[in-house]
Amino acid sequence: MNRLRKHFVPITLVALLIAATILRFYRLNSGLWFDEIVTYVKYARLPFLTIVTTFDSENQHFLYSILAHLSLLIFGDSNWALRLPAVIFGVGSIWALFLFGREIRNDTEALLASALLTFSYHHVWFSQNARGYSGLLFWGLLSSWLFTRGLRENKIKTWVFFGVTAALGVYTHLTMIFLIIGQLVVYLFAFVIRQREYKPIRWVGLWVGFGVAGLLTLILFAPVYSQILGTVGGSEVSVVSSWKNPLWTAYQILQGLEIGFSGWVFAVGALILFGAGIVSYARSRPLILGLLFIPSLVGALVVIAEGHHLWPRFFFFEIGFGALVIIRGVMTVG
């Protein structure tokens, strides 16, 4: 019995990862939709050097384009090969969520949150989408795990790994910058509120962790600086004006909740549990809420200020934090 208890957590996690892989491979070779076609035609099929030196659209998710290019070379020209990196990142993000959840709470809540993502409609969908969003989620959760460990351990190695994962996240999708801003705000806030506890790691995390992230990001984007300045934040022609309306975005997110929780009754229940989880984290680990709300707030303000489309998928990287908050709410209400 003791041996079974000892191995219960890793066995359960492996079972969830296997289930997640099966669900995300189901009908993986079905027809592509428009943005996936753009990925295939404009980026994944190009030579490697052309991929890393081309940024003519925000549809270019560099790391995903590179991995999709390699997948097509290895497995042949097929829809499932184009989507394979999204599947790998999607399954990997469940593992990353477990690591992060265990770091901030415990094994039980980490496993429950991982299970919620394993069978999440939205997570499955984005894990079968030949775009960088599941990769963004993976790097976001992994960097957050390393970030919280860095605050706790004060090890240079941990902060270096944090910097690398943060930079790879930006190279996967530019909205990762919003999460890094949130992490930086939480980092600085920790020293203001709890100076005595975090004082020894103030400079290590700032210069090593965020320094590596910034330097590596500059190196990765060096070939396309001028293209980025001419593409990101430029004037965007909208065929549907409501796509730039924050109210439209909020409504679409609510509709997504209805789909994800099989109806409005369950969606409302999820929102209640979400609120209970927020209250619990506010009392026990308030800094974690910063990783949930600050990136979304900063991202929304920047996108609205630029007059850019406010797509709900821009906030997909928050789904892991949301799962942890809902599970905390379940445990609190229970």
mmCIF file of C-alpha atoms in Angstrom:
data_model
loop_
_atom_site.group_PDB
_atom_site.id
_atom_site.type_symbol
_atom_site.label_atom_id
_atom_site.label_comp_id
_atom_site.label_asym_id
_atom_site.label_seq_id
_atom_site.Cartn_x
_atom_site.Cartn_y
_atom_site.Cartn_z
ATOM 1 C CA MET A 1 0.000 0.000 0.000
ATOM 2 C CA ASN A 2 2.809 2.416 0.881
ATOM 3 C CA ARG A 3 4.553 1.590 -2.378
ATOM 4 C CA LEU A 4 1.316 2.251 -4.290
ATOM 5 C CA ARG A 5 0.900 5.614 -2.588
ATOM 6 C CA LYS A 6 4.500 6.481 -3.365
ATOM 7 C CA HIS A 7 4.029 5.851 -7.086
ATOM 8 C CA PHE A 8 0.434 7.096 -7.373
ATOM 9 C CA VAL A 9 1.368 10.622 -8.459
ATOM 10 C CA PRO A 10 3.839 9.717 -11.265
ATOM 11 C CA ILE A 11 1.576 6.883 -12.512
ATOM 12 C CA THR A 12 -1.429 9.195 -12.621
ATOM 13 C CA LEU A 13 0.551 11.910 -14.400
ATOM 14 C CA VAL A 14 1.795 9.436 -17.022
ATOM 15 C CA ALA A 15 -1.778 8.174 -17.521
ATOM 16 C CA LEU A 16 -2.979 11.742 -18.072
ATOM 17 C CA LEU A 17 -0.207 12.418 -20.576
ATOM 18 C CA ILE A 18 -1.056 9.230 -22.487
ATOM 19 C CA ALA A 19 -4.755 10.160 -22.533
ATOM 20 C CA ALA A 20 -3.864 13.688 -23.654
ATOM 21 C CA THR A 21 -1.723 12.342 -26.487
ATOM 22 C CA ILE A 22 -4.482 10.004 -27.720
ATOM 23 C CA LEU A 23 -7.098 12.768 -27.656
ATOM 24 C CA ARG A 24 -4.857 15.184 -29.535
ATOM 25 C CA PHE A 25 -3.893 12.677 -32.217
ATOM 26 C CA TYR A 26 -7.549 11.869 -32.907
ATOM 27 C CA ARG A 27 -8.427 13.205 -36.391
ATOM 28 C CA LEU A 28 -5.174 15.146 -36.494
ATOM 29 C CA ASN A 29 -5.014 14.780 -40.271
ATOM 30 C CA SER A 30 -8.327 16.560 -40.906
ATOM 31 C CA GLY A 31 -8.520 19.607 -43.191
ATOM 32 C CA LEU A 32 -6.568 22.756 -42.432
ATOM 33 C CA TRP A 33 -8.246 26.068 -41.628
ATOM 34 C CA PHE A 34 -7.141 29.439 -42.981
ATOM 35 C CA ASP A 35 -4.383 30.421 -40.518
ATOM 36 C CA GLU A 36 -2.894 26.928 -40.688
ATOM 37 C CA ILE A 37 -2.778 27.210 -44.460
ATOM 38 C CA VAL A 38 -0.913 30.496 -44.046
ATOM 39 C CA THR A 39 1.588 28.759 -41.753
ATOM 40 C CA TYR A 40 2.061 25.967 -44.287
ATOM 41 C CA VAL A 41 2.325 28.081 -47.442
ATOM 42 C CA LYS A 42 4.190 31.163 -46.203
ATOM 43 C CA TYR A 43 6.539 29.720 -43.584
ATOM 44 C CA ALA A 44 6.792 25.975 -42.891
ATOM 45 C CA ARG A 45 7.600 25.051 -46.507
ATOM 46 C CA LEU A 46 10.318 27.672 -46.876
ATOM 47 C CA PRO A 47 14.051 26.944 -46.467
ATOM 48 C CA PHE A 48 15.326 27.273 -42.903
ATOM 49 C CA LEU A 49 17.317 30.463 -43.503
ATOM 50 C CA THR A 50 14.324 32.082 -45.149
ATOM 51 C CA ILE A 51 12.112 31.191 -42.179
ATOM 52 C CA VAL A 52 14.393 32.773 -39.573
ATOM 53 C CA THR A 53 14.838 35.954 -41.643
ATOM 54 C CA THR A 54 11.185 36.532 -42.593
ATOM 55 C CA PHE A 55 8.682 38.472 -40.498
ATOM 56 C CA ASP A 56 6.126 39.904 -42.920
ATOM 57 C CA SER A 57 3.101 39.152 -40.755
ATOM 58 C CA GLU A 58 2.145 38.462 -37.137
ATOM 59 C CA ASN A 59 1.159 35.002 -38.384
ATOM 60 C CA GLN A 60 4.858 34.178 -38.307
ATOM 61 C CA HIS A 61 5.435 32.214 -35.092
ATOM 62 C CA PHE A 62 9.141 31.591 -35.538
ATOM 63 C CA LEU A 63 9.830 28.576 -33.342
ATOM 64 C CA TYR A 64 6.658 26.851 -34.493
ATOM 65 C CA SER A 65 7.511 27.505 -38.155
ATOM 66 C CA ILE A 66 10.961 26.000 -37.636
ATOM 67 C CA LEU A 67 9.626 22.904 -35.874
ATOM 68 C CA ALA A 68 6.850 22.451 -38.440
ATOM 69 C CA HIS A 69 9.484 22.708 -41.193
ATOM 70 C CA LEU A 70 11.504 19.939 -39.539
ATOM 71 C CA SER A 71 8.397 17.812 -39.008
ATOM 72 C CA LEU A 72 7.466 18.063 -42.686
ATOM 73 C CA LEU A 73 10.993 17.104 -43.685
ATOM 74 C CA ILE A 74 11.007 14.059 -41.398
ATOM 75 C CA PHE A 75 7.429 12.762 -41.749
ATOM 76 C CA GLY A 76 6.441 14.027 -45.165
ATOM 77 C CA ASP A 77 4.007 16.584 -46.484
ATOM 78 C CA SER A 78 0.811 16.015 -44.491
ATOM 79 C CA ASN A 79 -1.606 17.919 -42.282
ATOM 80 C CA TRP A 80 -0.782 15.852 -39.205
ATOM 81 C CA ALA A 81 2.949 16.484 -39.636
ATOM 82 C CA LEU A 82 2.287 20.231 -39.849
ATOM 83 C CA ARG A 83 0.314 20.031 -36.582
ATOM 84 C CA LEU A 84 2.666 17.669 -34.760
ATOM 85 C CA PRO A 85 4.631 20.410 -32.921
ATOM 86 C CA ALA A 86 1.337 21.793 -31.577
ATOM 87 C CA VAL A 87 0.469 18.347 -30.204
ATOM 88 C CA ILE A 88 3.864 17.980 -28.542
ATOM 89 C CA PHE A 89 3.659 21.427 -27.004
ATOM 90 C CA GLY A 90 0.077 20.765 -25.902
ATOM 91 C CA VAL A 91 0.933 17.523 -24.114
ATOM 92 C CA GLY A 92 4.089 19.133 -22.736
ATOM 93 C CA SER A 93 2.074 22.022 -21.306
ATOM 94 C CA ILE A 94 0.097 19.556 -19.169
ATOM 95 C CA TRP A 95 3.371 18.298 -17.704
ATOM 96 C CA ALA A 96 4.534 21.908 -17.205
ATOM 97 C CA LEU A 97 1.252 22.753 -15.458
ATOM 98 C CA PHE A 98 1.806 19.853 -13.053
ATOM 99 C CA LEU A 99 5.290 21.138 -12.203
ATOM 100 C CA PHE A 100 4.014 24.662 -11.634
ATOM 101 C CA GLY A 101 0.978 23.516 -9.667
ATOM 102 C CA ARG A 102 3.079 21.320 -7.407
ATOM 103 C CA GLU A 103 5.435 24.229 -6.802
ATOM 104 C CA ILE A 104 2.737 26.644 -5.660
ATOM 105 C CA ARG A 105 0.291 24.185 -4.010
ATOM 106 C CA ASN A 106 0.630 20.389 -3.835
ATOM 107 C CA ASP A 107 0.555 17.179 -5.888
ATOM 108 C CA THR A 108 -3.208 16.720 -5.555
ATOM 109 C CA GLU A 109 -4.178 20.116 -6.949
ATOM 110 C CA ALA A 110 -1.481 19.901 -9.599
ATOM 111 C CA LEU A 111 -2.862 16.570 -10.834
ATOM 112 C CA LEU A 112 -6.464 17.806 -10.808
ATOM 113 C CA ALA A 113 -5.542 20.918 -12.788
ATOM 114 C CA SER A 114 -3.585 18.768 -15.249
ATOM 115 C CA ALA A 115 -6.614 16.508 -15.636
ATOM 116 C CA LEU A 116 -8.797 19.553 -16.309
ATOM 117 C CA LEU A 117 -6.468 20.609 -19.123
ATOM 118 C CA THR A 118 -6.189 17.049 -20.450
ATOM 119 C CA PHE A 119 -9.897 16.900 -21.222
ATOM 120 C CA SER A 120 -10.408 20.604 -21.951
ATOM 121 C CA TYR A 121 -12.123 21.259 -25.283
ATOM 122 C CA HIS A 122 -10.115 24.439 -25.855
ATOM 123 C CA HIS A 123 -6.804 22.846 -24.949
ATOM 124 C CA VAL A 124 -7.418 19.940 -27.309
ATOM 125 C CA TRP A 125 -8.386 22.346 -30.090
ATOM 126 C CA PHE A 126 -5.289 24.537 -29.754
ATOM 127 C CA SER A 127 -3.108 21.428 -29.448
ATOM 128 C CA GLN A 128 -4.340 20.424 -32.925
ATOM 129 C CA ASN A 129 -3.894 23.898 -34.386
ATOM 130 C CA ALA A 130 -0.756 24.434 -36.478
ATOM 131 C CA ARG A 131 0.075 27.694 -34.746
ATOM 132 C CA GLY A 132 2.269 28.725 -31.833
ATOM 133 C CA TYR A 133 -0.392 29.002 -29.137
ATOM 134 C CA SER A 134 0.137 25.635 -27.444
ATOM 135 C CA GLY A 135 3.866 26.381 -27.521
ATOM 136 C CA LEU A 136 3.207 29.746 -25.917
ATOM 137 C CA LEU A 137 1.286 27.979 -23.156
ATOM 138 C CA PHE A 138 4.081 25.444 -22.646
ATOM 139 C CA TRP A 139 6.844 28.044 -22.351
ATOM 140 C CA GLY A 140 4.637 30.281 -20.207
ATOM 141 C CA LEU A 141 3.934 27.560 -17.645
ATOM 142 C CA LEU A 142 7.493 26.232 -17.679
ATOM 143 C CA SER A 143 8.972 29.708 -17.208
ATOM 144 C CA SER A 144 6.494 30.399 -14.379
ATOM 145 C CA TRP A 145 7.565 27.185 -12.651
ATOM 146 C CA LEU A 146 11.220 28.184 -12.962
ATOM 147 C CA PHE A 147 10.353 31.717 -11.850
ATOM 148 C CA THR A 148 8.741 30.557 -8.606
ATOM 149 C CA ARG A 149 11.568 28.083 -8.009
ATOM 150 C CA GLY A 150 14.068 30.879 -8.584
ATOM 151 C CA LEU A 151 12.402 32.967 -5.901
ATOM 152 C CA ARG A 152 12.532 30.008 -3.534
ATOM 153 C CA GLU A 153 15.949 28.486 -4.308
ATOM 154 C CA ASN A 154 18.118 31.442 -5.331
ATOM 155 C CA LYS A 155 20.174 29.305 -7.730
ATOM 156 C CA ILE A 156 21.863 30.827 -10.767
ATOM 157 C CA LYS A 157 21.140 27.685 -12.797
ATOM 158 C CA THR A 158 17.404 28.035 -12.196
ATOM 159 C CA TRP A 159 17.394 31.661 -13.275
ATOM 160 C CA VAL A 160 19.391 30.844 -16.408
ATOM 161 C CA PHE A 161 16.848 28.187 -17.373
ATOM 162 C CA PHE A 162 14.095 30.707 -16.691
ATOM 163 C CA GLY A 163 15.725 33.200 -19.048
ATOM 164 C CA VAL A 164 16.085 30.603 -21.803
ATOM 165 C CA THR A 165 12.462 29.418 -21.560
ATOM 166 C CA ALA A 166 11.171 33.007 -21.478
ATOM 167 C CA ALA A 167 13.126 33.885 -24.623
ATOM 168 C CA LEU A 168 11.946 30.753 -26.437
ATOM 169 C CA GLY A 169 8.402 31.699 -25.471
ATOM 170 C CA VAL A 170 8.795 35.111 -27.111
ATOM 171 C CA TYR A 171 10.320 33.413 -30.170
ATOM 172 C CA THR A 172 7.231 31.224 -30.308
ATOM 173 C CA HIS A 173 4.726 34.071 -29.951
ATOM 174 C CA LEU A 174 5.255 37.765 -29.214
ATOM 175 C CA THR A 175 2.465 37.882 -26.615
ATOM 176 C CA MET A 176 4.841 36.005 -24.293
ATOM 177 C CA ILE A 177 6.254 39.482 -23.624
ATOM 178 C CA PHE A 178 3.102 40.275 -21.648
ATOM 179 C CA LEU A 179 3.692 37.290 -19.363
ATOM 180 C CA ILE A 180 7.331 38.282 -18.837
ATOM 181 C CA ILE A 181 6.178 41.792 -17.901
ATOM 182 C CA GLY A 182 3.813 40.196 -15.394
ATOM 183 C CA GLN A 183 6.646 38.078 -13.994
ATOM 184 C CA LEU A 184 8.869 41.150 -13.695
ATOM 185 C CA VAL A 185 6.153 43.113 -11.872
ATOM 186 C CA VAL A 186 5.583 40.196 -9.487
ATOM 187 C CA TYR A 187 9.356 39.921 -8.987
ATOM 188 C CA LEU A 188 9.731 43.607 -8.078
ATOM 189 C CA PHE A 189 6.572 43.568 -5.968
ATOM 190 C CA ALA A 190 7.945 40.637 -3.957
ATOM 191 C CA PHE A 191 10.904 42.727 -2.882
ATOM 192 C CA VAL A 192 8.800 45.735 -1.948
ATOM 193 C CA ILE A 193 6.391 43.724 0.195
ATOM 194 C CA ARG A 194 8.734 41.025 1.495
ATOM 195 C CA GLN A 195 12.213 42.563 1.331
ATOM 196 C CA ARG A 196 13.763 40.510 4.121
ATOM 197 C CA GLU A 197 12.690 37.149 2.651
ATOM 198 C CA TYR A 198 13.707 37.867 -0.951
ATOM 199 C CA LYS A 199 16.622 40.263 -0.473
ATOM 200 C CA PRO A 200 19.393 37.679 -1.128
ATOM 201 C CA ILE A 201 18.059 36.875 -4.610
ATOM 202 C CA ARG A 202 17.224 40.406 -5.745
ATOM 203 C CA TRP A 203 20.125 40.899 -8.117
ATOM 204 C CA VAL A 204 20.563 37.268 -9.150
ATOM 205 C CA GLY A 205 17.048 36.967 -10.523
ATOM 206 C CA LEU A 206 17.014 40.413 -12.096
ATOM 207 C CA TRP A 207 20.336 40.331 -13.905
ATOM 208 C CA VAL A 208 20.685 36.608 -14.560
ATOM 209 C CA GLY A 209 17.050 35.572 -15.103
ATOM 210 C CA PHE A 210 15.554 38.568 -16.868
ATOM 211 C CA GLY A 211 18.940 39.558 -18.280
ATOM 212 C CA VAL A 212 19.359 36.221 -20.065
ATOM 213 C CA ALA A 213 15.766 36.425 -21.300
ATOM 214 C CA GLY A 214 16.323 39.877 -22.780
ATOM 215 C CA LEU A 215 19.721 39.136 -24.307
ATOM 216 C CA LEU A 216 18.660 35.849 -25.887
ATOM 217 C CA THR A 217 15.477 37.430 -27.253
ATOM 218 C CA LEU A 218 17.517 40.181 -28.911
ATOM 219 C CA ILE A 219 19.826 37.585 -30.471
ATOM 220 C CA LEU A 220 16.953 35.439 -31.791
ATOM 221 C CA PHE A 221 15.181 38.414 -33.373
ATOM 222 C CA ALA A 222 18.334 40.117 -34.653
ATOM 223 C CA PRO A 223 17.769 39.071 -38.323
ATOM 224 C CA VAL A 224 14.296 40.643 -38.437
ATOM 225 C CA TYR A 225 14.482 43.853 -36.359
ATOM 226 C CA SER A 226 13.528 46.168 -39.204
ATOM 227 C CA GLN A 227 10.721 43.869 -40.332
ATOM 228 C CA ILE A 228 9.256 43.705 -36.822
ATOM 229 C CA LEU A 229 9.212 47.502 -36.509
ATOM 230 C CA GLY A 230 7.346 47.722 -39.779
ATOM 231 C CA THR A 231 4.864 44.940 -38.993
ATOM 232 C CA VAL A 232 3.994 44.924 -35.283
ATOM 233 C CA GLY A 233 1.789 47.788 -34.227
ATOM 234 C CA GLY A 234 1.222 48.946 -37.772
ATOM 235 C CA SER A 235 -2.165 49.995 -39.042
ATOM 236 C CA GLU A 236 -4.462 47.006 -39.333
ATOM 237 C CA VAL A 237 -7.363 46.918 -41.753
ATOM 238 C CA SER A 238 -10.353 45.233 -40.126
ATOM 239 C CA VAL A 239 -13.107 43.624 -42.170
ATOM 240 C CA VAL A 240 -15.202 43.340 -38.978
ATOM 241 C CA SER A 241 -14.989 46.381 -36.706
ATOM 242 C CA SER A 242 -16.297 44.486 -33.664
ATOM 243 C CA TRP A 243 -13.074 42.426 -33.620
ATOM 244 C CA LYS A 244 -11.397 45.463 -32.038
ATOM 245 C CA ASN A 245 -14.121 45.877 -29.415
ATOM 246 C CA PRO A 246 -13.210 44.627 -25.881
ATOM 247 C CA LEU A 247 -16.895 43.820 -25.250
ATOM 248 C CA TRP A 248 -16.896 41.487 -28.260
ATOM 249 C CA THR A 249 -13.795 39.768 -26.862
ATOM 250 C CA ALA A 250 -15.383 39.359 -23.430
ATOM 251 C CA TYR A 251 -18.538 37.914 -25.020
ATOM 252 C CA GLN A 252 -16.494 35.427 -27.048
ATOM 253 C CA ILE A 253 -14.657 34.315 -23.911
ATOM 254 C CA LEU A 254 -17.989 33.757 -22.148
ATOM 255 C CA GLN A 255 -19.236 31.764 -25.128
ATOM 256 C CA GLY A 256 -16.061 29.715 -24.900
ATOM 257 C CA LEU A 257 -16.836 28.971 -21.263
ATOM 258 C CA GLU A 258 -20.253 27.709 -22.284
ATOM 259 C CA ILE A 259 -18.664 25.361 -24.820
ATOM 260 C CA GLY A 260 -15.885 24.241 -22.471
ATOM 261 C CA PHE A 261 -18.241 23.493 -19.578
ATOM 262 C CA SER A 262 -21.163 22.108 -21.630
ATOM 263 C CA GLY A 263 -23.716 24.835 -21.009
ATOM 264 C CA TRP A 264 -24.353 28.047 -19.102
ATOM 265 C CA VAL A 265 -25.214 26.302 -15.828
ATOM 266 C CA PHE A 266 -21.820 24.644 -15.625
ATOM 267 C CA ALA A 267 -20.099 27.796 -16.911
ATOM 268 C CA VAL A 268 -21.651 29.849 -14.102
ATOM 269 C CA GLY A 269 -20.598 27.171 -11.626
ATOM 270 C CA ALA A 270 -17.070 27.368 -12.988
ATOM 271 C CA LEU A 271 -17.049 31.148 -12.535
ATOM 272 C CA ILE A 272 -18.171 30.744 -8.906
ATOM 273 C CA LEU A 273 -15.382 28.240 -8.258
ATOM 274 C CA PHE A 274 -12.962 30.568 -10.039
ATOM 275 C CA GLY A 275 -13.948 33.362 -7.656
ATOM 276 C CA ALA A 276 -13.490 31.105 -4.642
ATOM 277 C CA GLY A 277 -10.053 30.140 -5.934
ATOM 278 C CA ILE A 278 -9.064 33.785 -6.346
ATOM 279 C CA VAL A 279 -10.086 34.549 -2.761
ATOM 280 C CA SER A 280 -8.092 31.560 -1.499
ATOM 281 C CA TYR A 281 -4.963 32.495 -3.461
ATOM 282 C CA ALA A 282 -5.324 36.136 -2.368
ATOM 283 C CA ARG A 283 -5.035 34.914 1.216
ATOM 284 C CA SER A 284 -2.293 32.335 0.751
ATOM 285 C CA ARG A 285 -0.239 33.127 -2.396
ATOM 286 C CA PRO A 286 -1.236 36.605 -3.647
ATOM 287 C CA LEU A 287 1.801 36.875 -5.913
ATOM 288 C CA ILE A 288 0.439 34.009 -8.017
ATOM 289 C CA LEU A 289 -2.599 36.117 -8.915
ATOM 290 C CA GLY A 290 -0.208 38.621 -10.448
ATOM 291 C CA LEU A 291 0.846 35.995 -12.991
ATOM 292 C CA LEU A 292 -2.830 35.489 -13.841
ATOM 293 C CA PHE A 293 -4.087 39.057 -14.134
ATOM 294 C CA ILE A 294 -1.150 41.376 -14.914
ATOM 295 C CA PRO A 295 -0.196 39.825 -18.306
ATOM 296 C CA SER A 296 -3.821 39.858 -19.490
ATOM 297 C CA LEU A 297 -4.351 43.440 -18.348
ATOM 298 C CA VAL A 298 -1.116 44.694 -19.921
ATOM 299 C CA GLY A 299 -1.781 42.753 -23.120
ATOM 300 C CA ALA A 300 -5.337 44.060 -23.441
ATOM 301 C CA LEU A 301 -4.258 47.681 -22.868
ATOM 302 C CA VAL A 302 -1.429 47.461 -25.411
ATOM 303 C CA VAL A 303 -3.556 45.762 -28.062
ATOM 304 C CA ILE A 304 -6.433 48.230 -27.602
ATOM 305 C CA ALA A 305 -4.044 51.201 -27.694
ATOM 306 C CA GLU A 306 -2.627 49.972 -31.015
ATOM 307 C CA GLY A 307 -6.089 49.493 -32.488
ATOM 308 C CA HIS A 308 -5.261 45.839 -33.060
ATOM 309 C CA HIS A 309 -7.740 42.973 -33.232
ATOM 310 C CA LEU A 310 -8.404 41.784 -29.685
ATOM 311 C CA TRP A 311 -8.547 38.065 -30.352
ATOM 312 C CA PRO A 312 -9.505 35.848 -27.349
ATOM 313 C CA ARG A 313 -6.691 33.494 -28.356
ATOM 314 C CA PHE A 314 -4.181 36.191 -27.354
ATOM 315 C CA PHE A 315 -5.009 35.210 -23.766
ATOM 316 C CA PHE A 316 -4.811 31.438 -24.242
ATOM 317 C CA PHE A 317 -1.556 31.326 -22.274
ATOM 318 C CA GLU A 318 -3.614 32.030 -19.126
ATOM 319 C CA ILE A 319 -5.624 28.783 -19.333
ATOM 320 C CA GLY A 320 -3.164 26.908 -17.112
ATOM 321 C CA PHE A 321 -3.335 29.537 -14.370
ATOM 322 C CA GLY A 322 -7.121 29.518 -14.701
ATOM 323 C CA ALA A 323 -7.231 25.740 -14.228
ATOM 324 C CA LEU A 324 -5.197 26.001 -11.032
ATOM 325 C CA VAL A 325 -7.480 28.740 -9.683
ATOM 326 C CA ILE A 326 -10.618 26.692 -10.444
ATOM 327 C CA ILE A 327 -9.177 23.620 -8.714
ATOM 328 C CA ARG A 328 -8.226 25.789 -5.708
ATOM 329 C CA GLY A 329 -11.843 26.958 -5.687
ATOM 330 C CA VAL A 330 -13.074 23.369 -5.779
ATOM 331 C CA MET A 331 -10.881 22.458 -2.816
ATOM 332 C CA THR A 332 -11.924 25.588 -0.914
ATOM 333 C CA VAL A 333 -15.662 25.105 -1.479
ATOM 334 C CA GLY A 334 -15.317 21.405 -0.741
#
